[in-house]
């Protein structure tokens, strides 16, 4: 009977089958969220049986792809347009599923080598590339646009104009951005997960990075949960349930994270014209439906809605202090209050930067006949929403410093009672 030598923890199982399950799980989850959201928004009424293509286009935009609007109306007419928007409910769903699938085979490990992590990530990336490529190729359709029975329709009949409009994706750009999106999700997953293994060379950064990263993810998820509660109350008390559920399933983080930055004091510039609207609560659409670009901030919302929007300031302050306190409690006791404040400021600024890059919206469509551009609201429209970036980042740094210092002081009392010296 031979003696058995002790062995280390079993190697993680992360082969092609697990990578395929992760990618398919993410795509199915994103489709399950996008399809009913588009149904609630009325997309099933689009002609030509294009609903599957619209779902594919929605998933493509959720991972950062761009949908291009195009058209052909003959030599006497022209169309132009473009769409840049991320349905962040779909994005968040995919990110959570991908992150969980990536970390699952690595659990119960203290350390993992860089080649092992890179190989596991590469398997997921290879299958993800094929999936995004397939979606980008499938996300295209064309429609024939009716000019109606008025003078414009008569012009169309006279000159034989039959406008055809459609949408497609920039396949190379979509694949590239989709891979960058995946890389970001995997990096965040490793940064946030408390028990995820890291290469030995990165272990020294664990105590400083992970509490801050985890705190920011909790902040974002808390904002989404609060937004969900508010949306459900609105759906139950004010009617329009289909519109509300379309916002929940397609753009709830868009609204919640926009409100988070507005609560910090940030300003967004925007404009809504034509038949299009923001995939957001009606009050935001009304504030921005002006002849020129308008400012969207606490002041303009308060002027429009009787002063009730100042509660955002209180909610955001409470959320940030709670986030900073939890972050300090999860950090080593040797970290000083000013260090907590700096880390909170940097983490919050990076979070606000992410929000500003993902919540922005740009949509434009126009039709012209015989050189007459933008033929009425039925045939043209524009939606614009963009942040004043540097102001938002400056406010995030200031809020982070103040709440980080306050959170560090609040976390000290229970630490002294329990004698905790290491992050829990």
Coordinates of C-alpha atoms in Angstrom, one line a residue:
X1 CA 0.0 0.0 0.0
X2 CA 1.7 3.1 -1.2
X3 CA 1.6 6.4 0.6
X4 CA -0.4 9.2 -1.0
X5 CA 1.3 12.5 -1.3
X6 CA -0.8 15.5 -0.4
X7 CA -2.1 17.4 -3.3
X8 CA -3.2 21.0 -3.8
X9 CA -6.6 22.1 -4.8
X10 CA -8.0 20.5 -7.9
X11 CA -7.4 22.5 -11.1
X12 CA -10.4 24.5 -12.2
X13 CA -12.5 23.1 -15.0
X14 CA -12.7 25.9 -17.6
X15 CA -12.6 24.3 -21.0
X16 CA -14.5 25.0 -24.2
X17 CA -17.8 23.5 -22.9
X18 CA -17.8 25.9 -19.9
X19 CA -16.9 28.8 -22.2
X20 CA -19.8 27.9 -24.6
X21 CA -22.2 27.7 -21.7
X22 CA -21.1 31.2 -20.5
X23 CA -21.5 32.8 -23.9
X24 CA -24.8 31.1 -24.7
X25 CA -26.2 31.9 -21.3
X26 CA -25.4 35.6 -21.7
X27 CA -26.9 35.8 -25.1
X28 CA -30.1 34.0 -24.1
X29 CA -30.5 36.2 -21.0
X30 CA -30.0 39.3 -23.0
X31 CA -32.5 38.2 -25.5
X32 CA -35.0 37.3 -22.8
X33 CA -34.8 40.8 -21.4
X34 CA -34.7 42.6 -24.8
X35 CA -37.6 40.8 -26.5
X36 CA -40.4 41.6 -24.0
X37 CA -39.0 45.1 -23.6
X38 CA -39.3 45.7 -27.4
X39 CA -42.7 44.0 -27.3
X40 CA -43.9 46.5 -24.6
X41 CA -42.4 49.3 -26.7
X42 CA -44.5 48.2 -29.7
X43 CA -41.8 46.8 -31.9
X44 CA -43.9 43.8 -32.9
X45 CA -45.9 46.1 -35.1
X46 CA -43.0 46.8 -37.4
X47 CA -43.6 45.6 -41.0
X48 CA -41.9 42.7 -42.7
X49 CA -41.7 40.4 -39.7
X50 CA -38.5 42.2 -38.6
X51 CA -38.9 41.6 -34.8
X52 CA -36.1 39.0 -34.6
X53 CA -33.7 41.4 -36.4
X54 CA -34.7 44.2 -34.1
X55 CA -34.0 42.0 -31.1
X56 CA -30.6 41.2 -32.6
X57 CA -29.9 44.9 -33.1
X58 CA -30.8 45.6 -29.5
X59 CA -28.4 43.0 -28.2
X60 CA -25.7 44.4 -30.5
X61 CA -26.2 48.0 -29.2
X62 CA -26.2 46.6 -25.6
X63 CA -22.5 45.5 -26.1
X64 CA -21.5 48.8 -27.6
X65 CA -22.3 48.2 -31.3
X66 CA -23.7 51.0 -33.5
X67 CA -26.8 50.7 -35.6
X68 CA -26.7 52.6 -38.9
X69 CA -29.9 53.9 -40.4
X70 CA -29.8 54.0 -44.2
X71 CA -32.2 54.4 -47.1
X72 CA -32.7 54.6 -50.8
X73 CA -35.3 57.0 -52.3
X74 CA -34.0 57.3 -55.8
X75 CA -32.2 60.2 -57.5
X76 CA -34.8 62.8 -56.4
X77 CA -34.8 62.0 -52.7
X78 CA -32.4 61.2 -49.9
X79 CA -32.3 59.8 -46.5
X80 CA -29.8 59.9 -43.7
X81 CA -29.6 58.9 -40.1
X82 CA -27.8 57.1 -37.3
X83 CA -28.4 55.7 -33.9
X84 CA -26.1 55.4 -30.9
X85 CA -27.7 54.2 -27.7
X86 CA -27.1 51.4 -25.2
X87 CA -30.1 49.6 -23.7
X88 CA -28.4 49.2 -20.3
X89 CA -30.9 46.8 -18.9
X90 CA -29.8 44.4 -21.5
X91 CA -26.2 45.3 -21.0
X92 CA -26.3 44.8 -17.3
X93 CA -28.0 41.4 -17.7
X94 CA -25.3 40.2 -20.1
X95 CA -22.5 41.5 -17.9
X96 CA -23.8 39.8 -14.8
X97 CA -24.2 36.4 -16.6
X98 CA -20.8 36.7 -18.3
X99 CA -19.1 37.7 -15.0
X100 CA -20.7 34.8 -13.1
X101 CA -19.8 32.3 -15.8
X102 CA -16.2 33.6 -15.9
X103 CA -15.7 33.3 -12.1
X104 CA -17.6 30.1 -11.5
X105 CA -14.8 27.7 -12.5
X106 CA -12.3 29.7 -10.5
X107 CA -14.0 29.6 -7.1
X108 CA -12.2 28.1 -4.1
X109 CA -8.9 29.2 -5.5
X110 CA -6.5 31.5 -3.7
X111 CA -4.1 32.1 -6.6
X112 CA -4.3 31.6 -10.3
X113 CA -1.4 32.0 -12.8
X114 CA -1.7 34.7 -15.5
X115 CA -1.4 32.1 -18.3
X116 CA -4.3 30.1 -16.8
X117 CA -6.6 33.2 -16.5
X118 CA -5.6 34.4 -20.0
X119 CA -6.4 31.0 -21.5
X120 CA -9.8 30.9 -19.9
X121 CA -10.6 34.4 -20.9
X122 CA -9.4 33.7 -24.5
X123 CA -11.8 30.7 -24.8
X124 CA -14.7 32.9 -23.8
X125 CA -13.5 35.7 -26.1
X126 CA -13.2 33.4 -29.2
X127 CA -16.7 32.2 -28.8
X128 CA -18.0 35.7 -27.9
X129 CA -16.4 37.0 -31.1
X130 CA -18.3 34.5 -33.2
X131 CA -21.5 35.3 -31.4
X132 CA -21.2 39.1 -31.8
X133 CA -20.3 38.6 -35.5
X134 CA -23.4 36.5 -36.1
X135 CA -25.6 39.0 -34.3
X136 CA -24.1 41.9 -36.3
X137 CA -24.8 40.1 -39.6
X138 CA -28.3 39.3 -38.5
X139 CA -29.2 42.8 -37.3
X140 CA -30.3 44.3 -40.6
X141 CA -33.6 44.9 -42.3
X142 CA -35.3 47.3 -44.7
X143 CA -38.8 48.8 -44.8
X144 CA -40.7 50.7 -47.5
X145 CA -41.8 54.1 -46.2
X146 CA -45.2 55.4 -47.2
X147 CA -45.4 59.1 -48.1
X148 CA -49.1 59.3 -47.3
X149 CA -52.0 60.7 -49.3
X150 CA -51.1 64.4 -49.2
X151 CA -49.0 66.6 -51.5
X152 CA -45.9 64.6 -50.5
X153 CA -47.5 61.4 -51.6
X154 CA -48.6 63.1 -54.9
X155 CA -44.9 64.1 -55.5
X156 CA -43.9 60.5 -54.8
X157 CA -46.4 59.2 -57.3
X158 CA -45.5 61.8 -59.9
X159 CA -41.7 61.0 -59.8
X160 CA -42.0 57.4 -58.9
X161 CA -40.4 57.8 -55.5
X162 CA -40.6 54.8 -53.2
X163 CA -38.4 55.5 -50.2
X164 CA -36.8 52.4 -48.6
X165 CA -35.2 52.8 -45.2
X166 CA -33.5 50.2 -43.0
X167 CA -30.9 49.5 -40.4
X168 CA -27.7 47.6 -40.3
X169 CA -24.5 47.4 -38.2
X170 CA -20.9 48.4 -38.9
X171 CA -19.7 44.8 -38.5
X172 CA -15.9 45.4 -37.9
X173 CA -16.5 48.2 -35.4
X174 CA -19.2 46.1 -33.6
X175 CA -17.0 43.1 -33.3
X176 CA -14.1 45.3 -32.0
X177 CA -16.3 47.1 -29.5
X178 CA -17.9 43.9 -28.4
X179 CA -14.6 42.4 -27.6
X180 CA -13.6 45.5 -25.6
X181 CA -16.9 45.3 -23.7
X182 CA -16.2 41.7 -22.9
X183 CA -12.7 42.5 -21.7
X184 CA -14.1 45.3 -19.4
X185 CA -16.6 42.9 -17.9
X186 CA -14.0 40.2 -17.2
X187 CA -11.6 42.8 -15.6
X188 CA -14.4 44.2 -13.4
X189 CA -15.5 40.7 -12.4
X190 CA -12.0 39.9 -11.2
X191 CA -11.7 43.2 -9.4
X192 CA -15.1 42.9 -7.6
X193 CA -15.3 39.2 -6.6
X194 CA -13.9 38.8 -3.1
X195 CA -12.9 35.2 -3.6
X196 CA -11.7 35.3 -7.2
X197 CA -8.0 34.2 -7.6
X198 CA -5.4 36.6 -8.9
X199 CA -1.9 36.1 -10.2
X200 CA 0.7 36.3 -7.5
X201 CA 2.0 39.6 -8.8
X202 CA -1.3 41.3 -8.4
X203 CA -2.1 40.2 -4.9
X204 CA -0.6 43.3 -3.4
X205 CA -3.3 45.4 -5.1
X206 CA -6.1 43.3 -3.8
X207 CA -6.7 45.2 -0.5
X208 CA -6.8 48.6 -2.2
X209 CA -8.7 47.9 -5.4
X210 CA -11.3 45.3 -4.5
X211 CA -13.2 47.2 -1.7
X212 CA -13.5 50.2 -3.9
X213 CA -14.5 48.3 -7.0
X214 CA -17.1 46.2 -5.0
X215 CA -18.5 49.4 -3.4
X216 CA -19.0 51.0 -6.8
X217 CA -20.8 48.0 -8.2
X218 CA -23.0 48.0 -5.1
X219 CA -23.7 51.7 -5.7
X220 CA -24.8 51.1 -9.3
X221 CA -27.0 48.1 -8.4
X222 CA -28.6 50.0 -5.5
X223 CA -29.5 52.8 -7.9
X224 CA -31.1 50.3 -10.3
X225 CA -33.1 48.7 -7.4
X226 CA -34.3 52.1 -6.3
X227 CA -35.2 52.9 -9.9
X228 CA -37.1 49.6 -10.2
X229 CA -39.2 50.3 -7.1
X230 CA -40.1 53.8 -8.4
X231 CA -41.0 52.5 -11.8
X232 CA -43.2 49.8 -10.4
X233 CA -45.0 52.4 -8.2
X234 CA -45.4 54.6 -11.2
X235 CA -46.8 51.7 -13.3
X236 CA -49.3 50.9 -10.6
X237 CA -50.5 54.4 -9.8
X238 CA -50.2 56.5 -13.0
X239 CA -51.1 54.0 -15.7
X240 CA -49.1 53.5 -19.0
X241 CA -47.8 50.1 -17.8
X242 CA -46.6 49.1 -21.2
X243 CA -44.4 52.2 -21.5
X244 CA -43.1 51.8 -18.0
X245 CA -42.2 48.1 -18.5
X246 CA -40.5 49.0 -21.8
X247 CA -38.3 51.4 -19.9
X248 CA -37.6 48.8 -17.1
X249 CA -36.6 46.1 -19.5
X250 CA -34.6 48.2 -21.9
X251 CA -33.4 51.4 -20.1
X252 CA -33.8 51.2 -16.4
X253 CA -30.0 51.6 -15.6
X254 CA -30.0 54.5 -18.2
X255 CA -32.5 56.3 -16.1
X256 CA -31.2 55.3 -12.7
X257 CA -27.6 56.1 -13.5
X258 CA -28.5 59.4 -15.2
X259 CA -30.4 60.3 -12.0
X260 CA -27.4 59.4 -10.0
X261 CA -25.2 61.9 -11.9
X262 CA -27.9 64.6 -11.8
X263 CA -28.1 64.1 -8.0
X264 CA -24.4 64.8 -7.8
X265 CA -25.1 68.1 -9.5
X266 CA -24.0 67.2 -13.0
X267 CA -25.6 68.7 -16.1
X268 CA -26.5 67.0 -19.4
X269 CA -27.3 68.7 -22.6
X270 CA -30.0 67.3 -24.8
X271 CA -32.7 67.9 -27.3
X272 CA -35.7 65.9 -28.5
X273 CA -37.6 66.8 -31.8
X274 CA -39.8 64.9 -34.2
X275 CA -41.7 61.7 -33.5
X276 CA -38.9 60.1 -31.5
X277 CA -38.6 60.3 -27.8
X278 CA -36.2 59.3 -25.0
X279 CA -36.5 55.8 -23.7
X280 CA -37.0 57.4 -20.3
X281 CA -39.7 58.9 -18.1
X282 CA -41.9 61.5 -19.8
X283 CA -40.7 64.4 -17.7
X284 CA -37.2 64.1 -19.1
X285 CA -38.6 64.1 -22.7
X286 CA -40.7 67.2 -21.9
X287 CA -37.8 69.1 -20.4
X288 CA -35.7 68.5 -23.6
X289 CA -38.4 69.0 -26.2
X290 CA -37.4 72.6 -27.0
X291 CA -36.3 74.5 -30.1
X292 CA -32.6 74.3 -29.1
X293 CA -30.3 72.2 -27.0
X294 CA -31.4 72.4 -23.3
X295 CA -29.7 71.7 -20.0
X296 CA -30.9 68.8 -17.9
X297 CA -30.0 69.2 -14.2
X298 CA -31.6 69.5 -10.8
X299 CA -32.5 73.1 -11.5
X300 CA -34.3 72.6 -14.8
X301 CA -36.1 69.5 -13.5
X302 CA -37.2 71.3 -10.4
X303 CA -38.6 74.2 -12.5
X304 CA -40.5 71.8 -14.6
X305 CA -42.0 69.6 -11.9
X306 CA -42.7 71.8 -8.9
X307 CA -39.5 71.3 -6.9
X308 CA -39.9 67.6 -6.2
X309 CA -36.6 66.6 -7.9
X310 CA -34.5 68.0 -5.1
X311 CA -35.0 64.7 -3.3
X312 CA -32.4 63.3 -5.7
X313 CA -29.7 65.2 -3.9
X314 CA -30.7 63.6 -0.5
X315 CA -31.0 60.1 -1.9
X316 CA -27.6 60.3 -3.7
X317 CA -25.9 61.7 -0.5
X318 CA -27.3 58.9 1.6
X319 CA -26.2 56.3 -1.0
X320 CA -22.7 57.7 -1.2
X321 CA -22.2 57.8 2.5
X322 CA -23.4 54.3 2.9
X323 CA -21.2 53.1 0.0
X324 CA -18.1 54.8 1.5
X325 CA -18.9 53.3 4.9
X326 CA -19.1 49.8 3.6
X327 CA -16.0 50.3 1.5
X328 CA -14.1 51.5 4.6
X329 CA -15.4 48.5 6.6
X330 CA -14.1 46.1 4.0
X331 CA -10.6 47.7 3.9
X332 CA -7.7 47.0 6.2
X333 CA -7.8 48.9 9.5
X334 CA -4.4 50.4 8.8
X335 CA -5.7 52.5 5.9
X336 CA -6.1 56.1 7.0
X337 CA -9.2 58.2 6.6
X338 CA -7.6 60.4 3.9
X339 CA -6.6 57.3 1.9
X340 CA -10.2 56.1 2.0
X341 CA -11.3 59.5 0.8
X342 CA -8.8 59.5 -2.2
X343 CA -9.8 55.9 -3.2
X344 CA -13.5 56.7 -3.0
X345 CA -12.9 59.9 -5.1
X346 CA -11.0 58.0 -7.8
X347 CA -13.5 55.1 -7.8
X348 CA -16.5 57.4 -8.0
X349 CA -14.9 59.5 -10.8
X350 CA -14.3 56.3 -12.9
X351 CA -17.8 55.2 -12.2
X352 CA -19.2 58.5 -13.4
X353 CA -17.0 58.4 -16.5
X354 CA -18.5 55.0 -17.3
X355 CA -22.0 56.4 -16.9
X356 CA -21.3 59.4 -19.1
X357 CA -19.9 57.1 -21.8
X358 CA -22.8 54.6 -21.8
X359 CA -25.9 56.7 -21.1
X360 CA -25.3 59.2 -23.8
X361 CA -27.8 59.0 -26.8
X362 CA -27.6 60.2 -30.4
X363 CA -30.3 59.5 -32.9
X364 CA -31.0 61.2 -36.2
X365 CA -33.2 60.4 -39.2
X366 CA -34.3 62.7 -42.1
X367 CA -36.0 62.4 -45.4
X368 CA -35.8 65.0 -48.2
X369 CA -37.5 65.1 -51.6
X370 CA -36.4 67.5 -54.4
X371 CA -33.9 69.1 -52.0
X372 CA -36.5 69.9 -49.4
X373 CA -35.0 68.6 -46.2
X374 CA -36.7 67.2 -43.2
X375 CA -40.2 66.9 -44.5
X376 CA -42.2 67.4 -41.3
X377 CA -42.2 65.6 -38.0
X378 CA -43.4 62.3 -39.5
X379 CA -40.3 62.0 -41.6
X380 CA -37.5 63.4 -39.5
X381 CA -36.4 63.5 -35.9
X382 CA -33.5 63.9 -33.6
X383 CA -32.7 62.8 -30.0
X384 CA -29.6 64.0 -28.3
X385 CA -28.3 63.5 -24.8
X386 CA -24.7 64.1 -23.8
X387 CA -23.0 65.0 -20.5
X388 CA -20.9 68.0 -19.6
X389 CA -18.1 65.5 -18.8
X390 CA -15.5 67.6 -17.0
X391 CA -18.0 69.1 -14.7
X392 CA -19.5 65.7 -13.8
X393 CA -16.0 64.3 -13.1
X394 CA -15.0 67.2 -10.9
X395 CA -18.2 66.8 -8.9
X396 CA -17.6 63.1 -8.6
X397 CA -14.1 63.8 -7.2
X398 CA -15.5 66.3 -4.7
X399 CA -18.3 64.1 -3.5
X400 CA -15.9 61.1 -3.3
X401 CA -13.5 63.0 -1.1
X402 CA -16.2 64.2 1.3
X403 CA -18.2 61.0 1.6
X404 CA -15.1 58.8 1.6
X405 CA -13.7 60.7 4.6
X406 CA -17.1 60.6 6.4
X407 CA -17.5 56.9 5.6
X408 CA -14.1 56.1 7.1
X409 CA -15.0 57.9 10.3
X410 CA -18.3 56.1 10.5
X411 CA -16.6 52.7 10.0
X412 CA -14.2 53.2 12.9
X413 CA -16.6 52.8 15.8
X414 CA -17.7 49.2 15.1
X415 CA -14.1 48.3 14.2
X416 CA -12.9 49.5 17.6
X417 CA -15.7 47.6 19.4
X418 CA -15.0 44.3 17.5
X419 CA -11.2 44.8 17.1
X420 CA -11.4 44.1 13.3
X421 CA -8.1 44.6 11.6
X422 CA -8.6 43.0 8.2
X423 CA -11.3 43.3 5.6
X424 CA -14.2 41.0 5.9

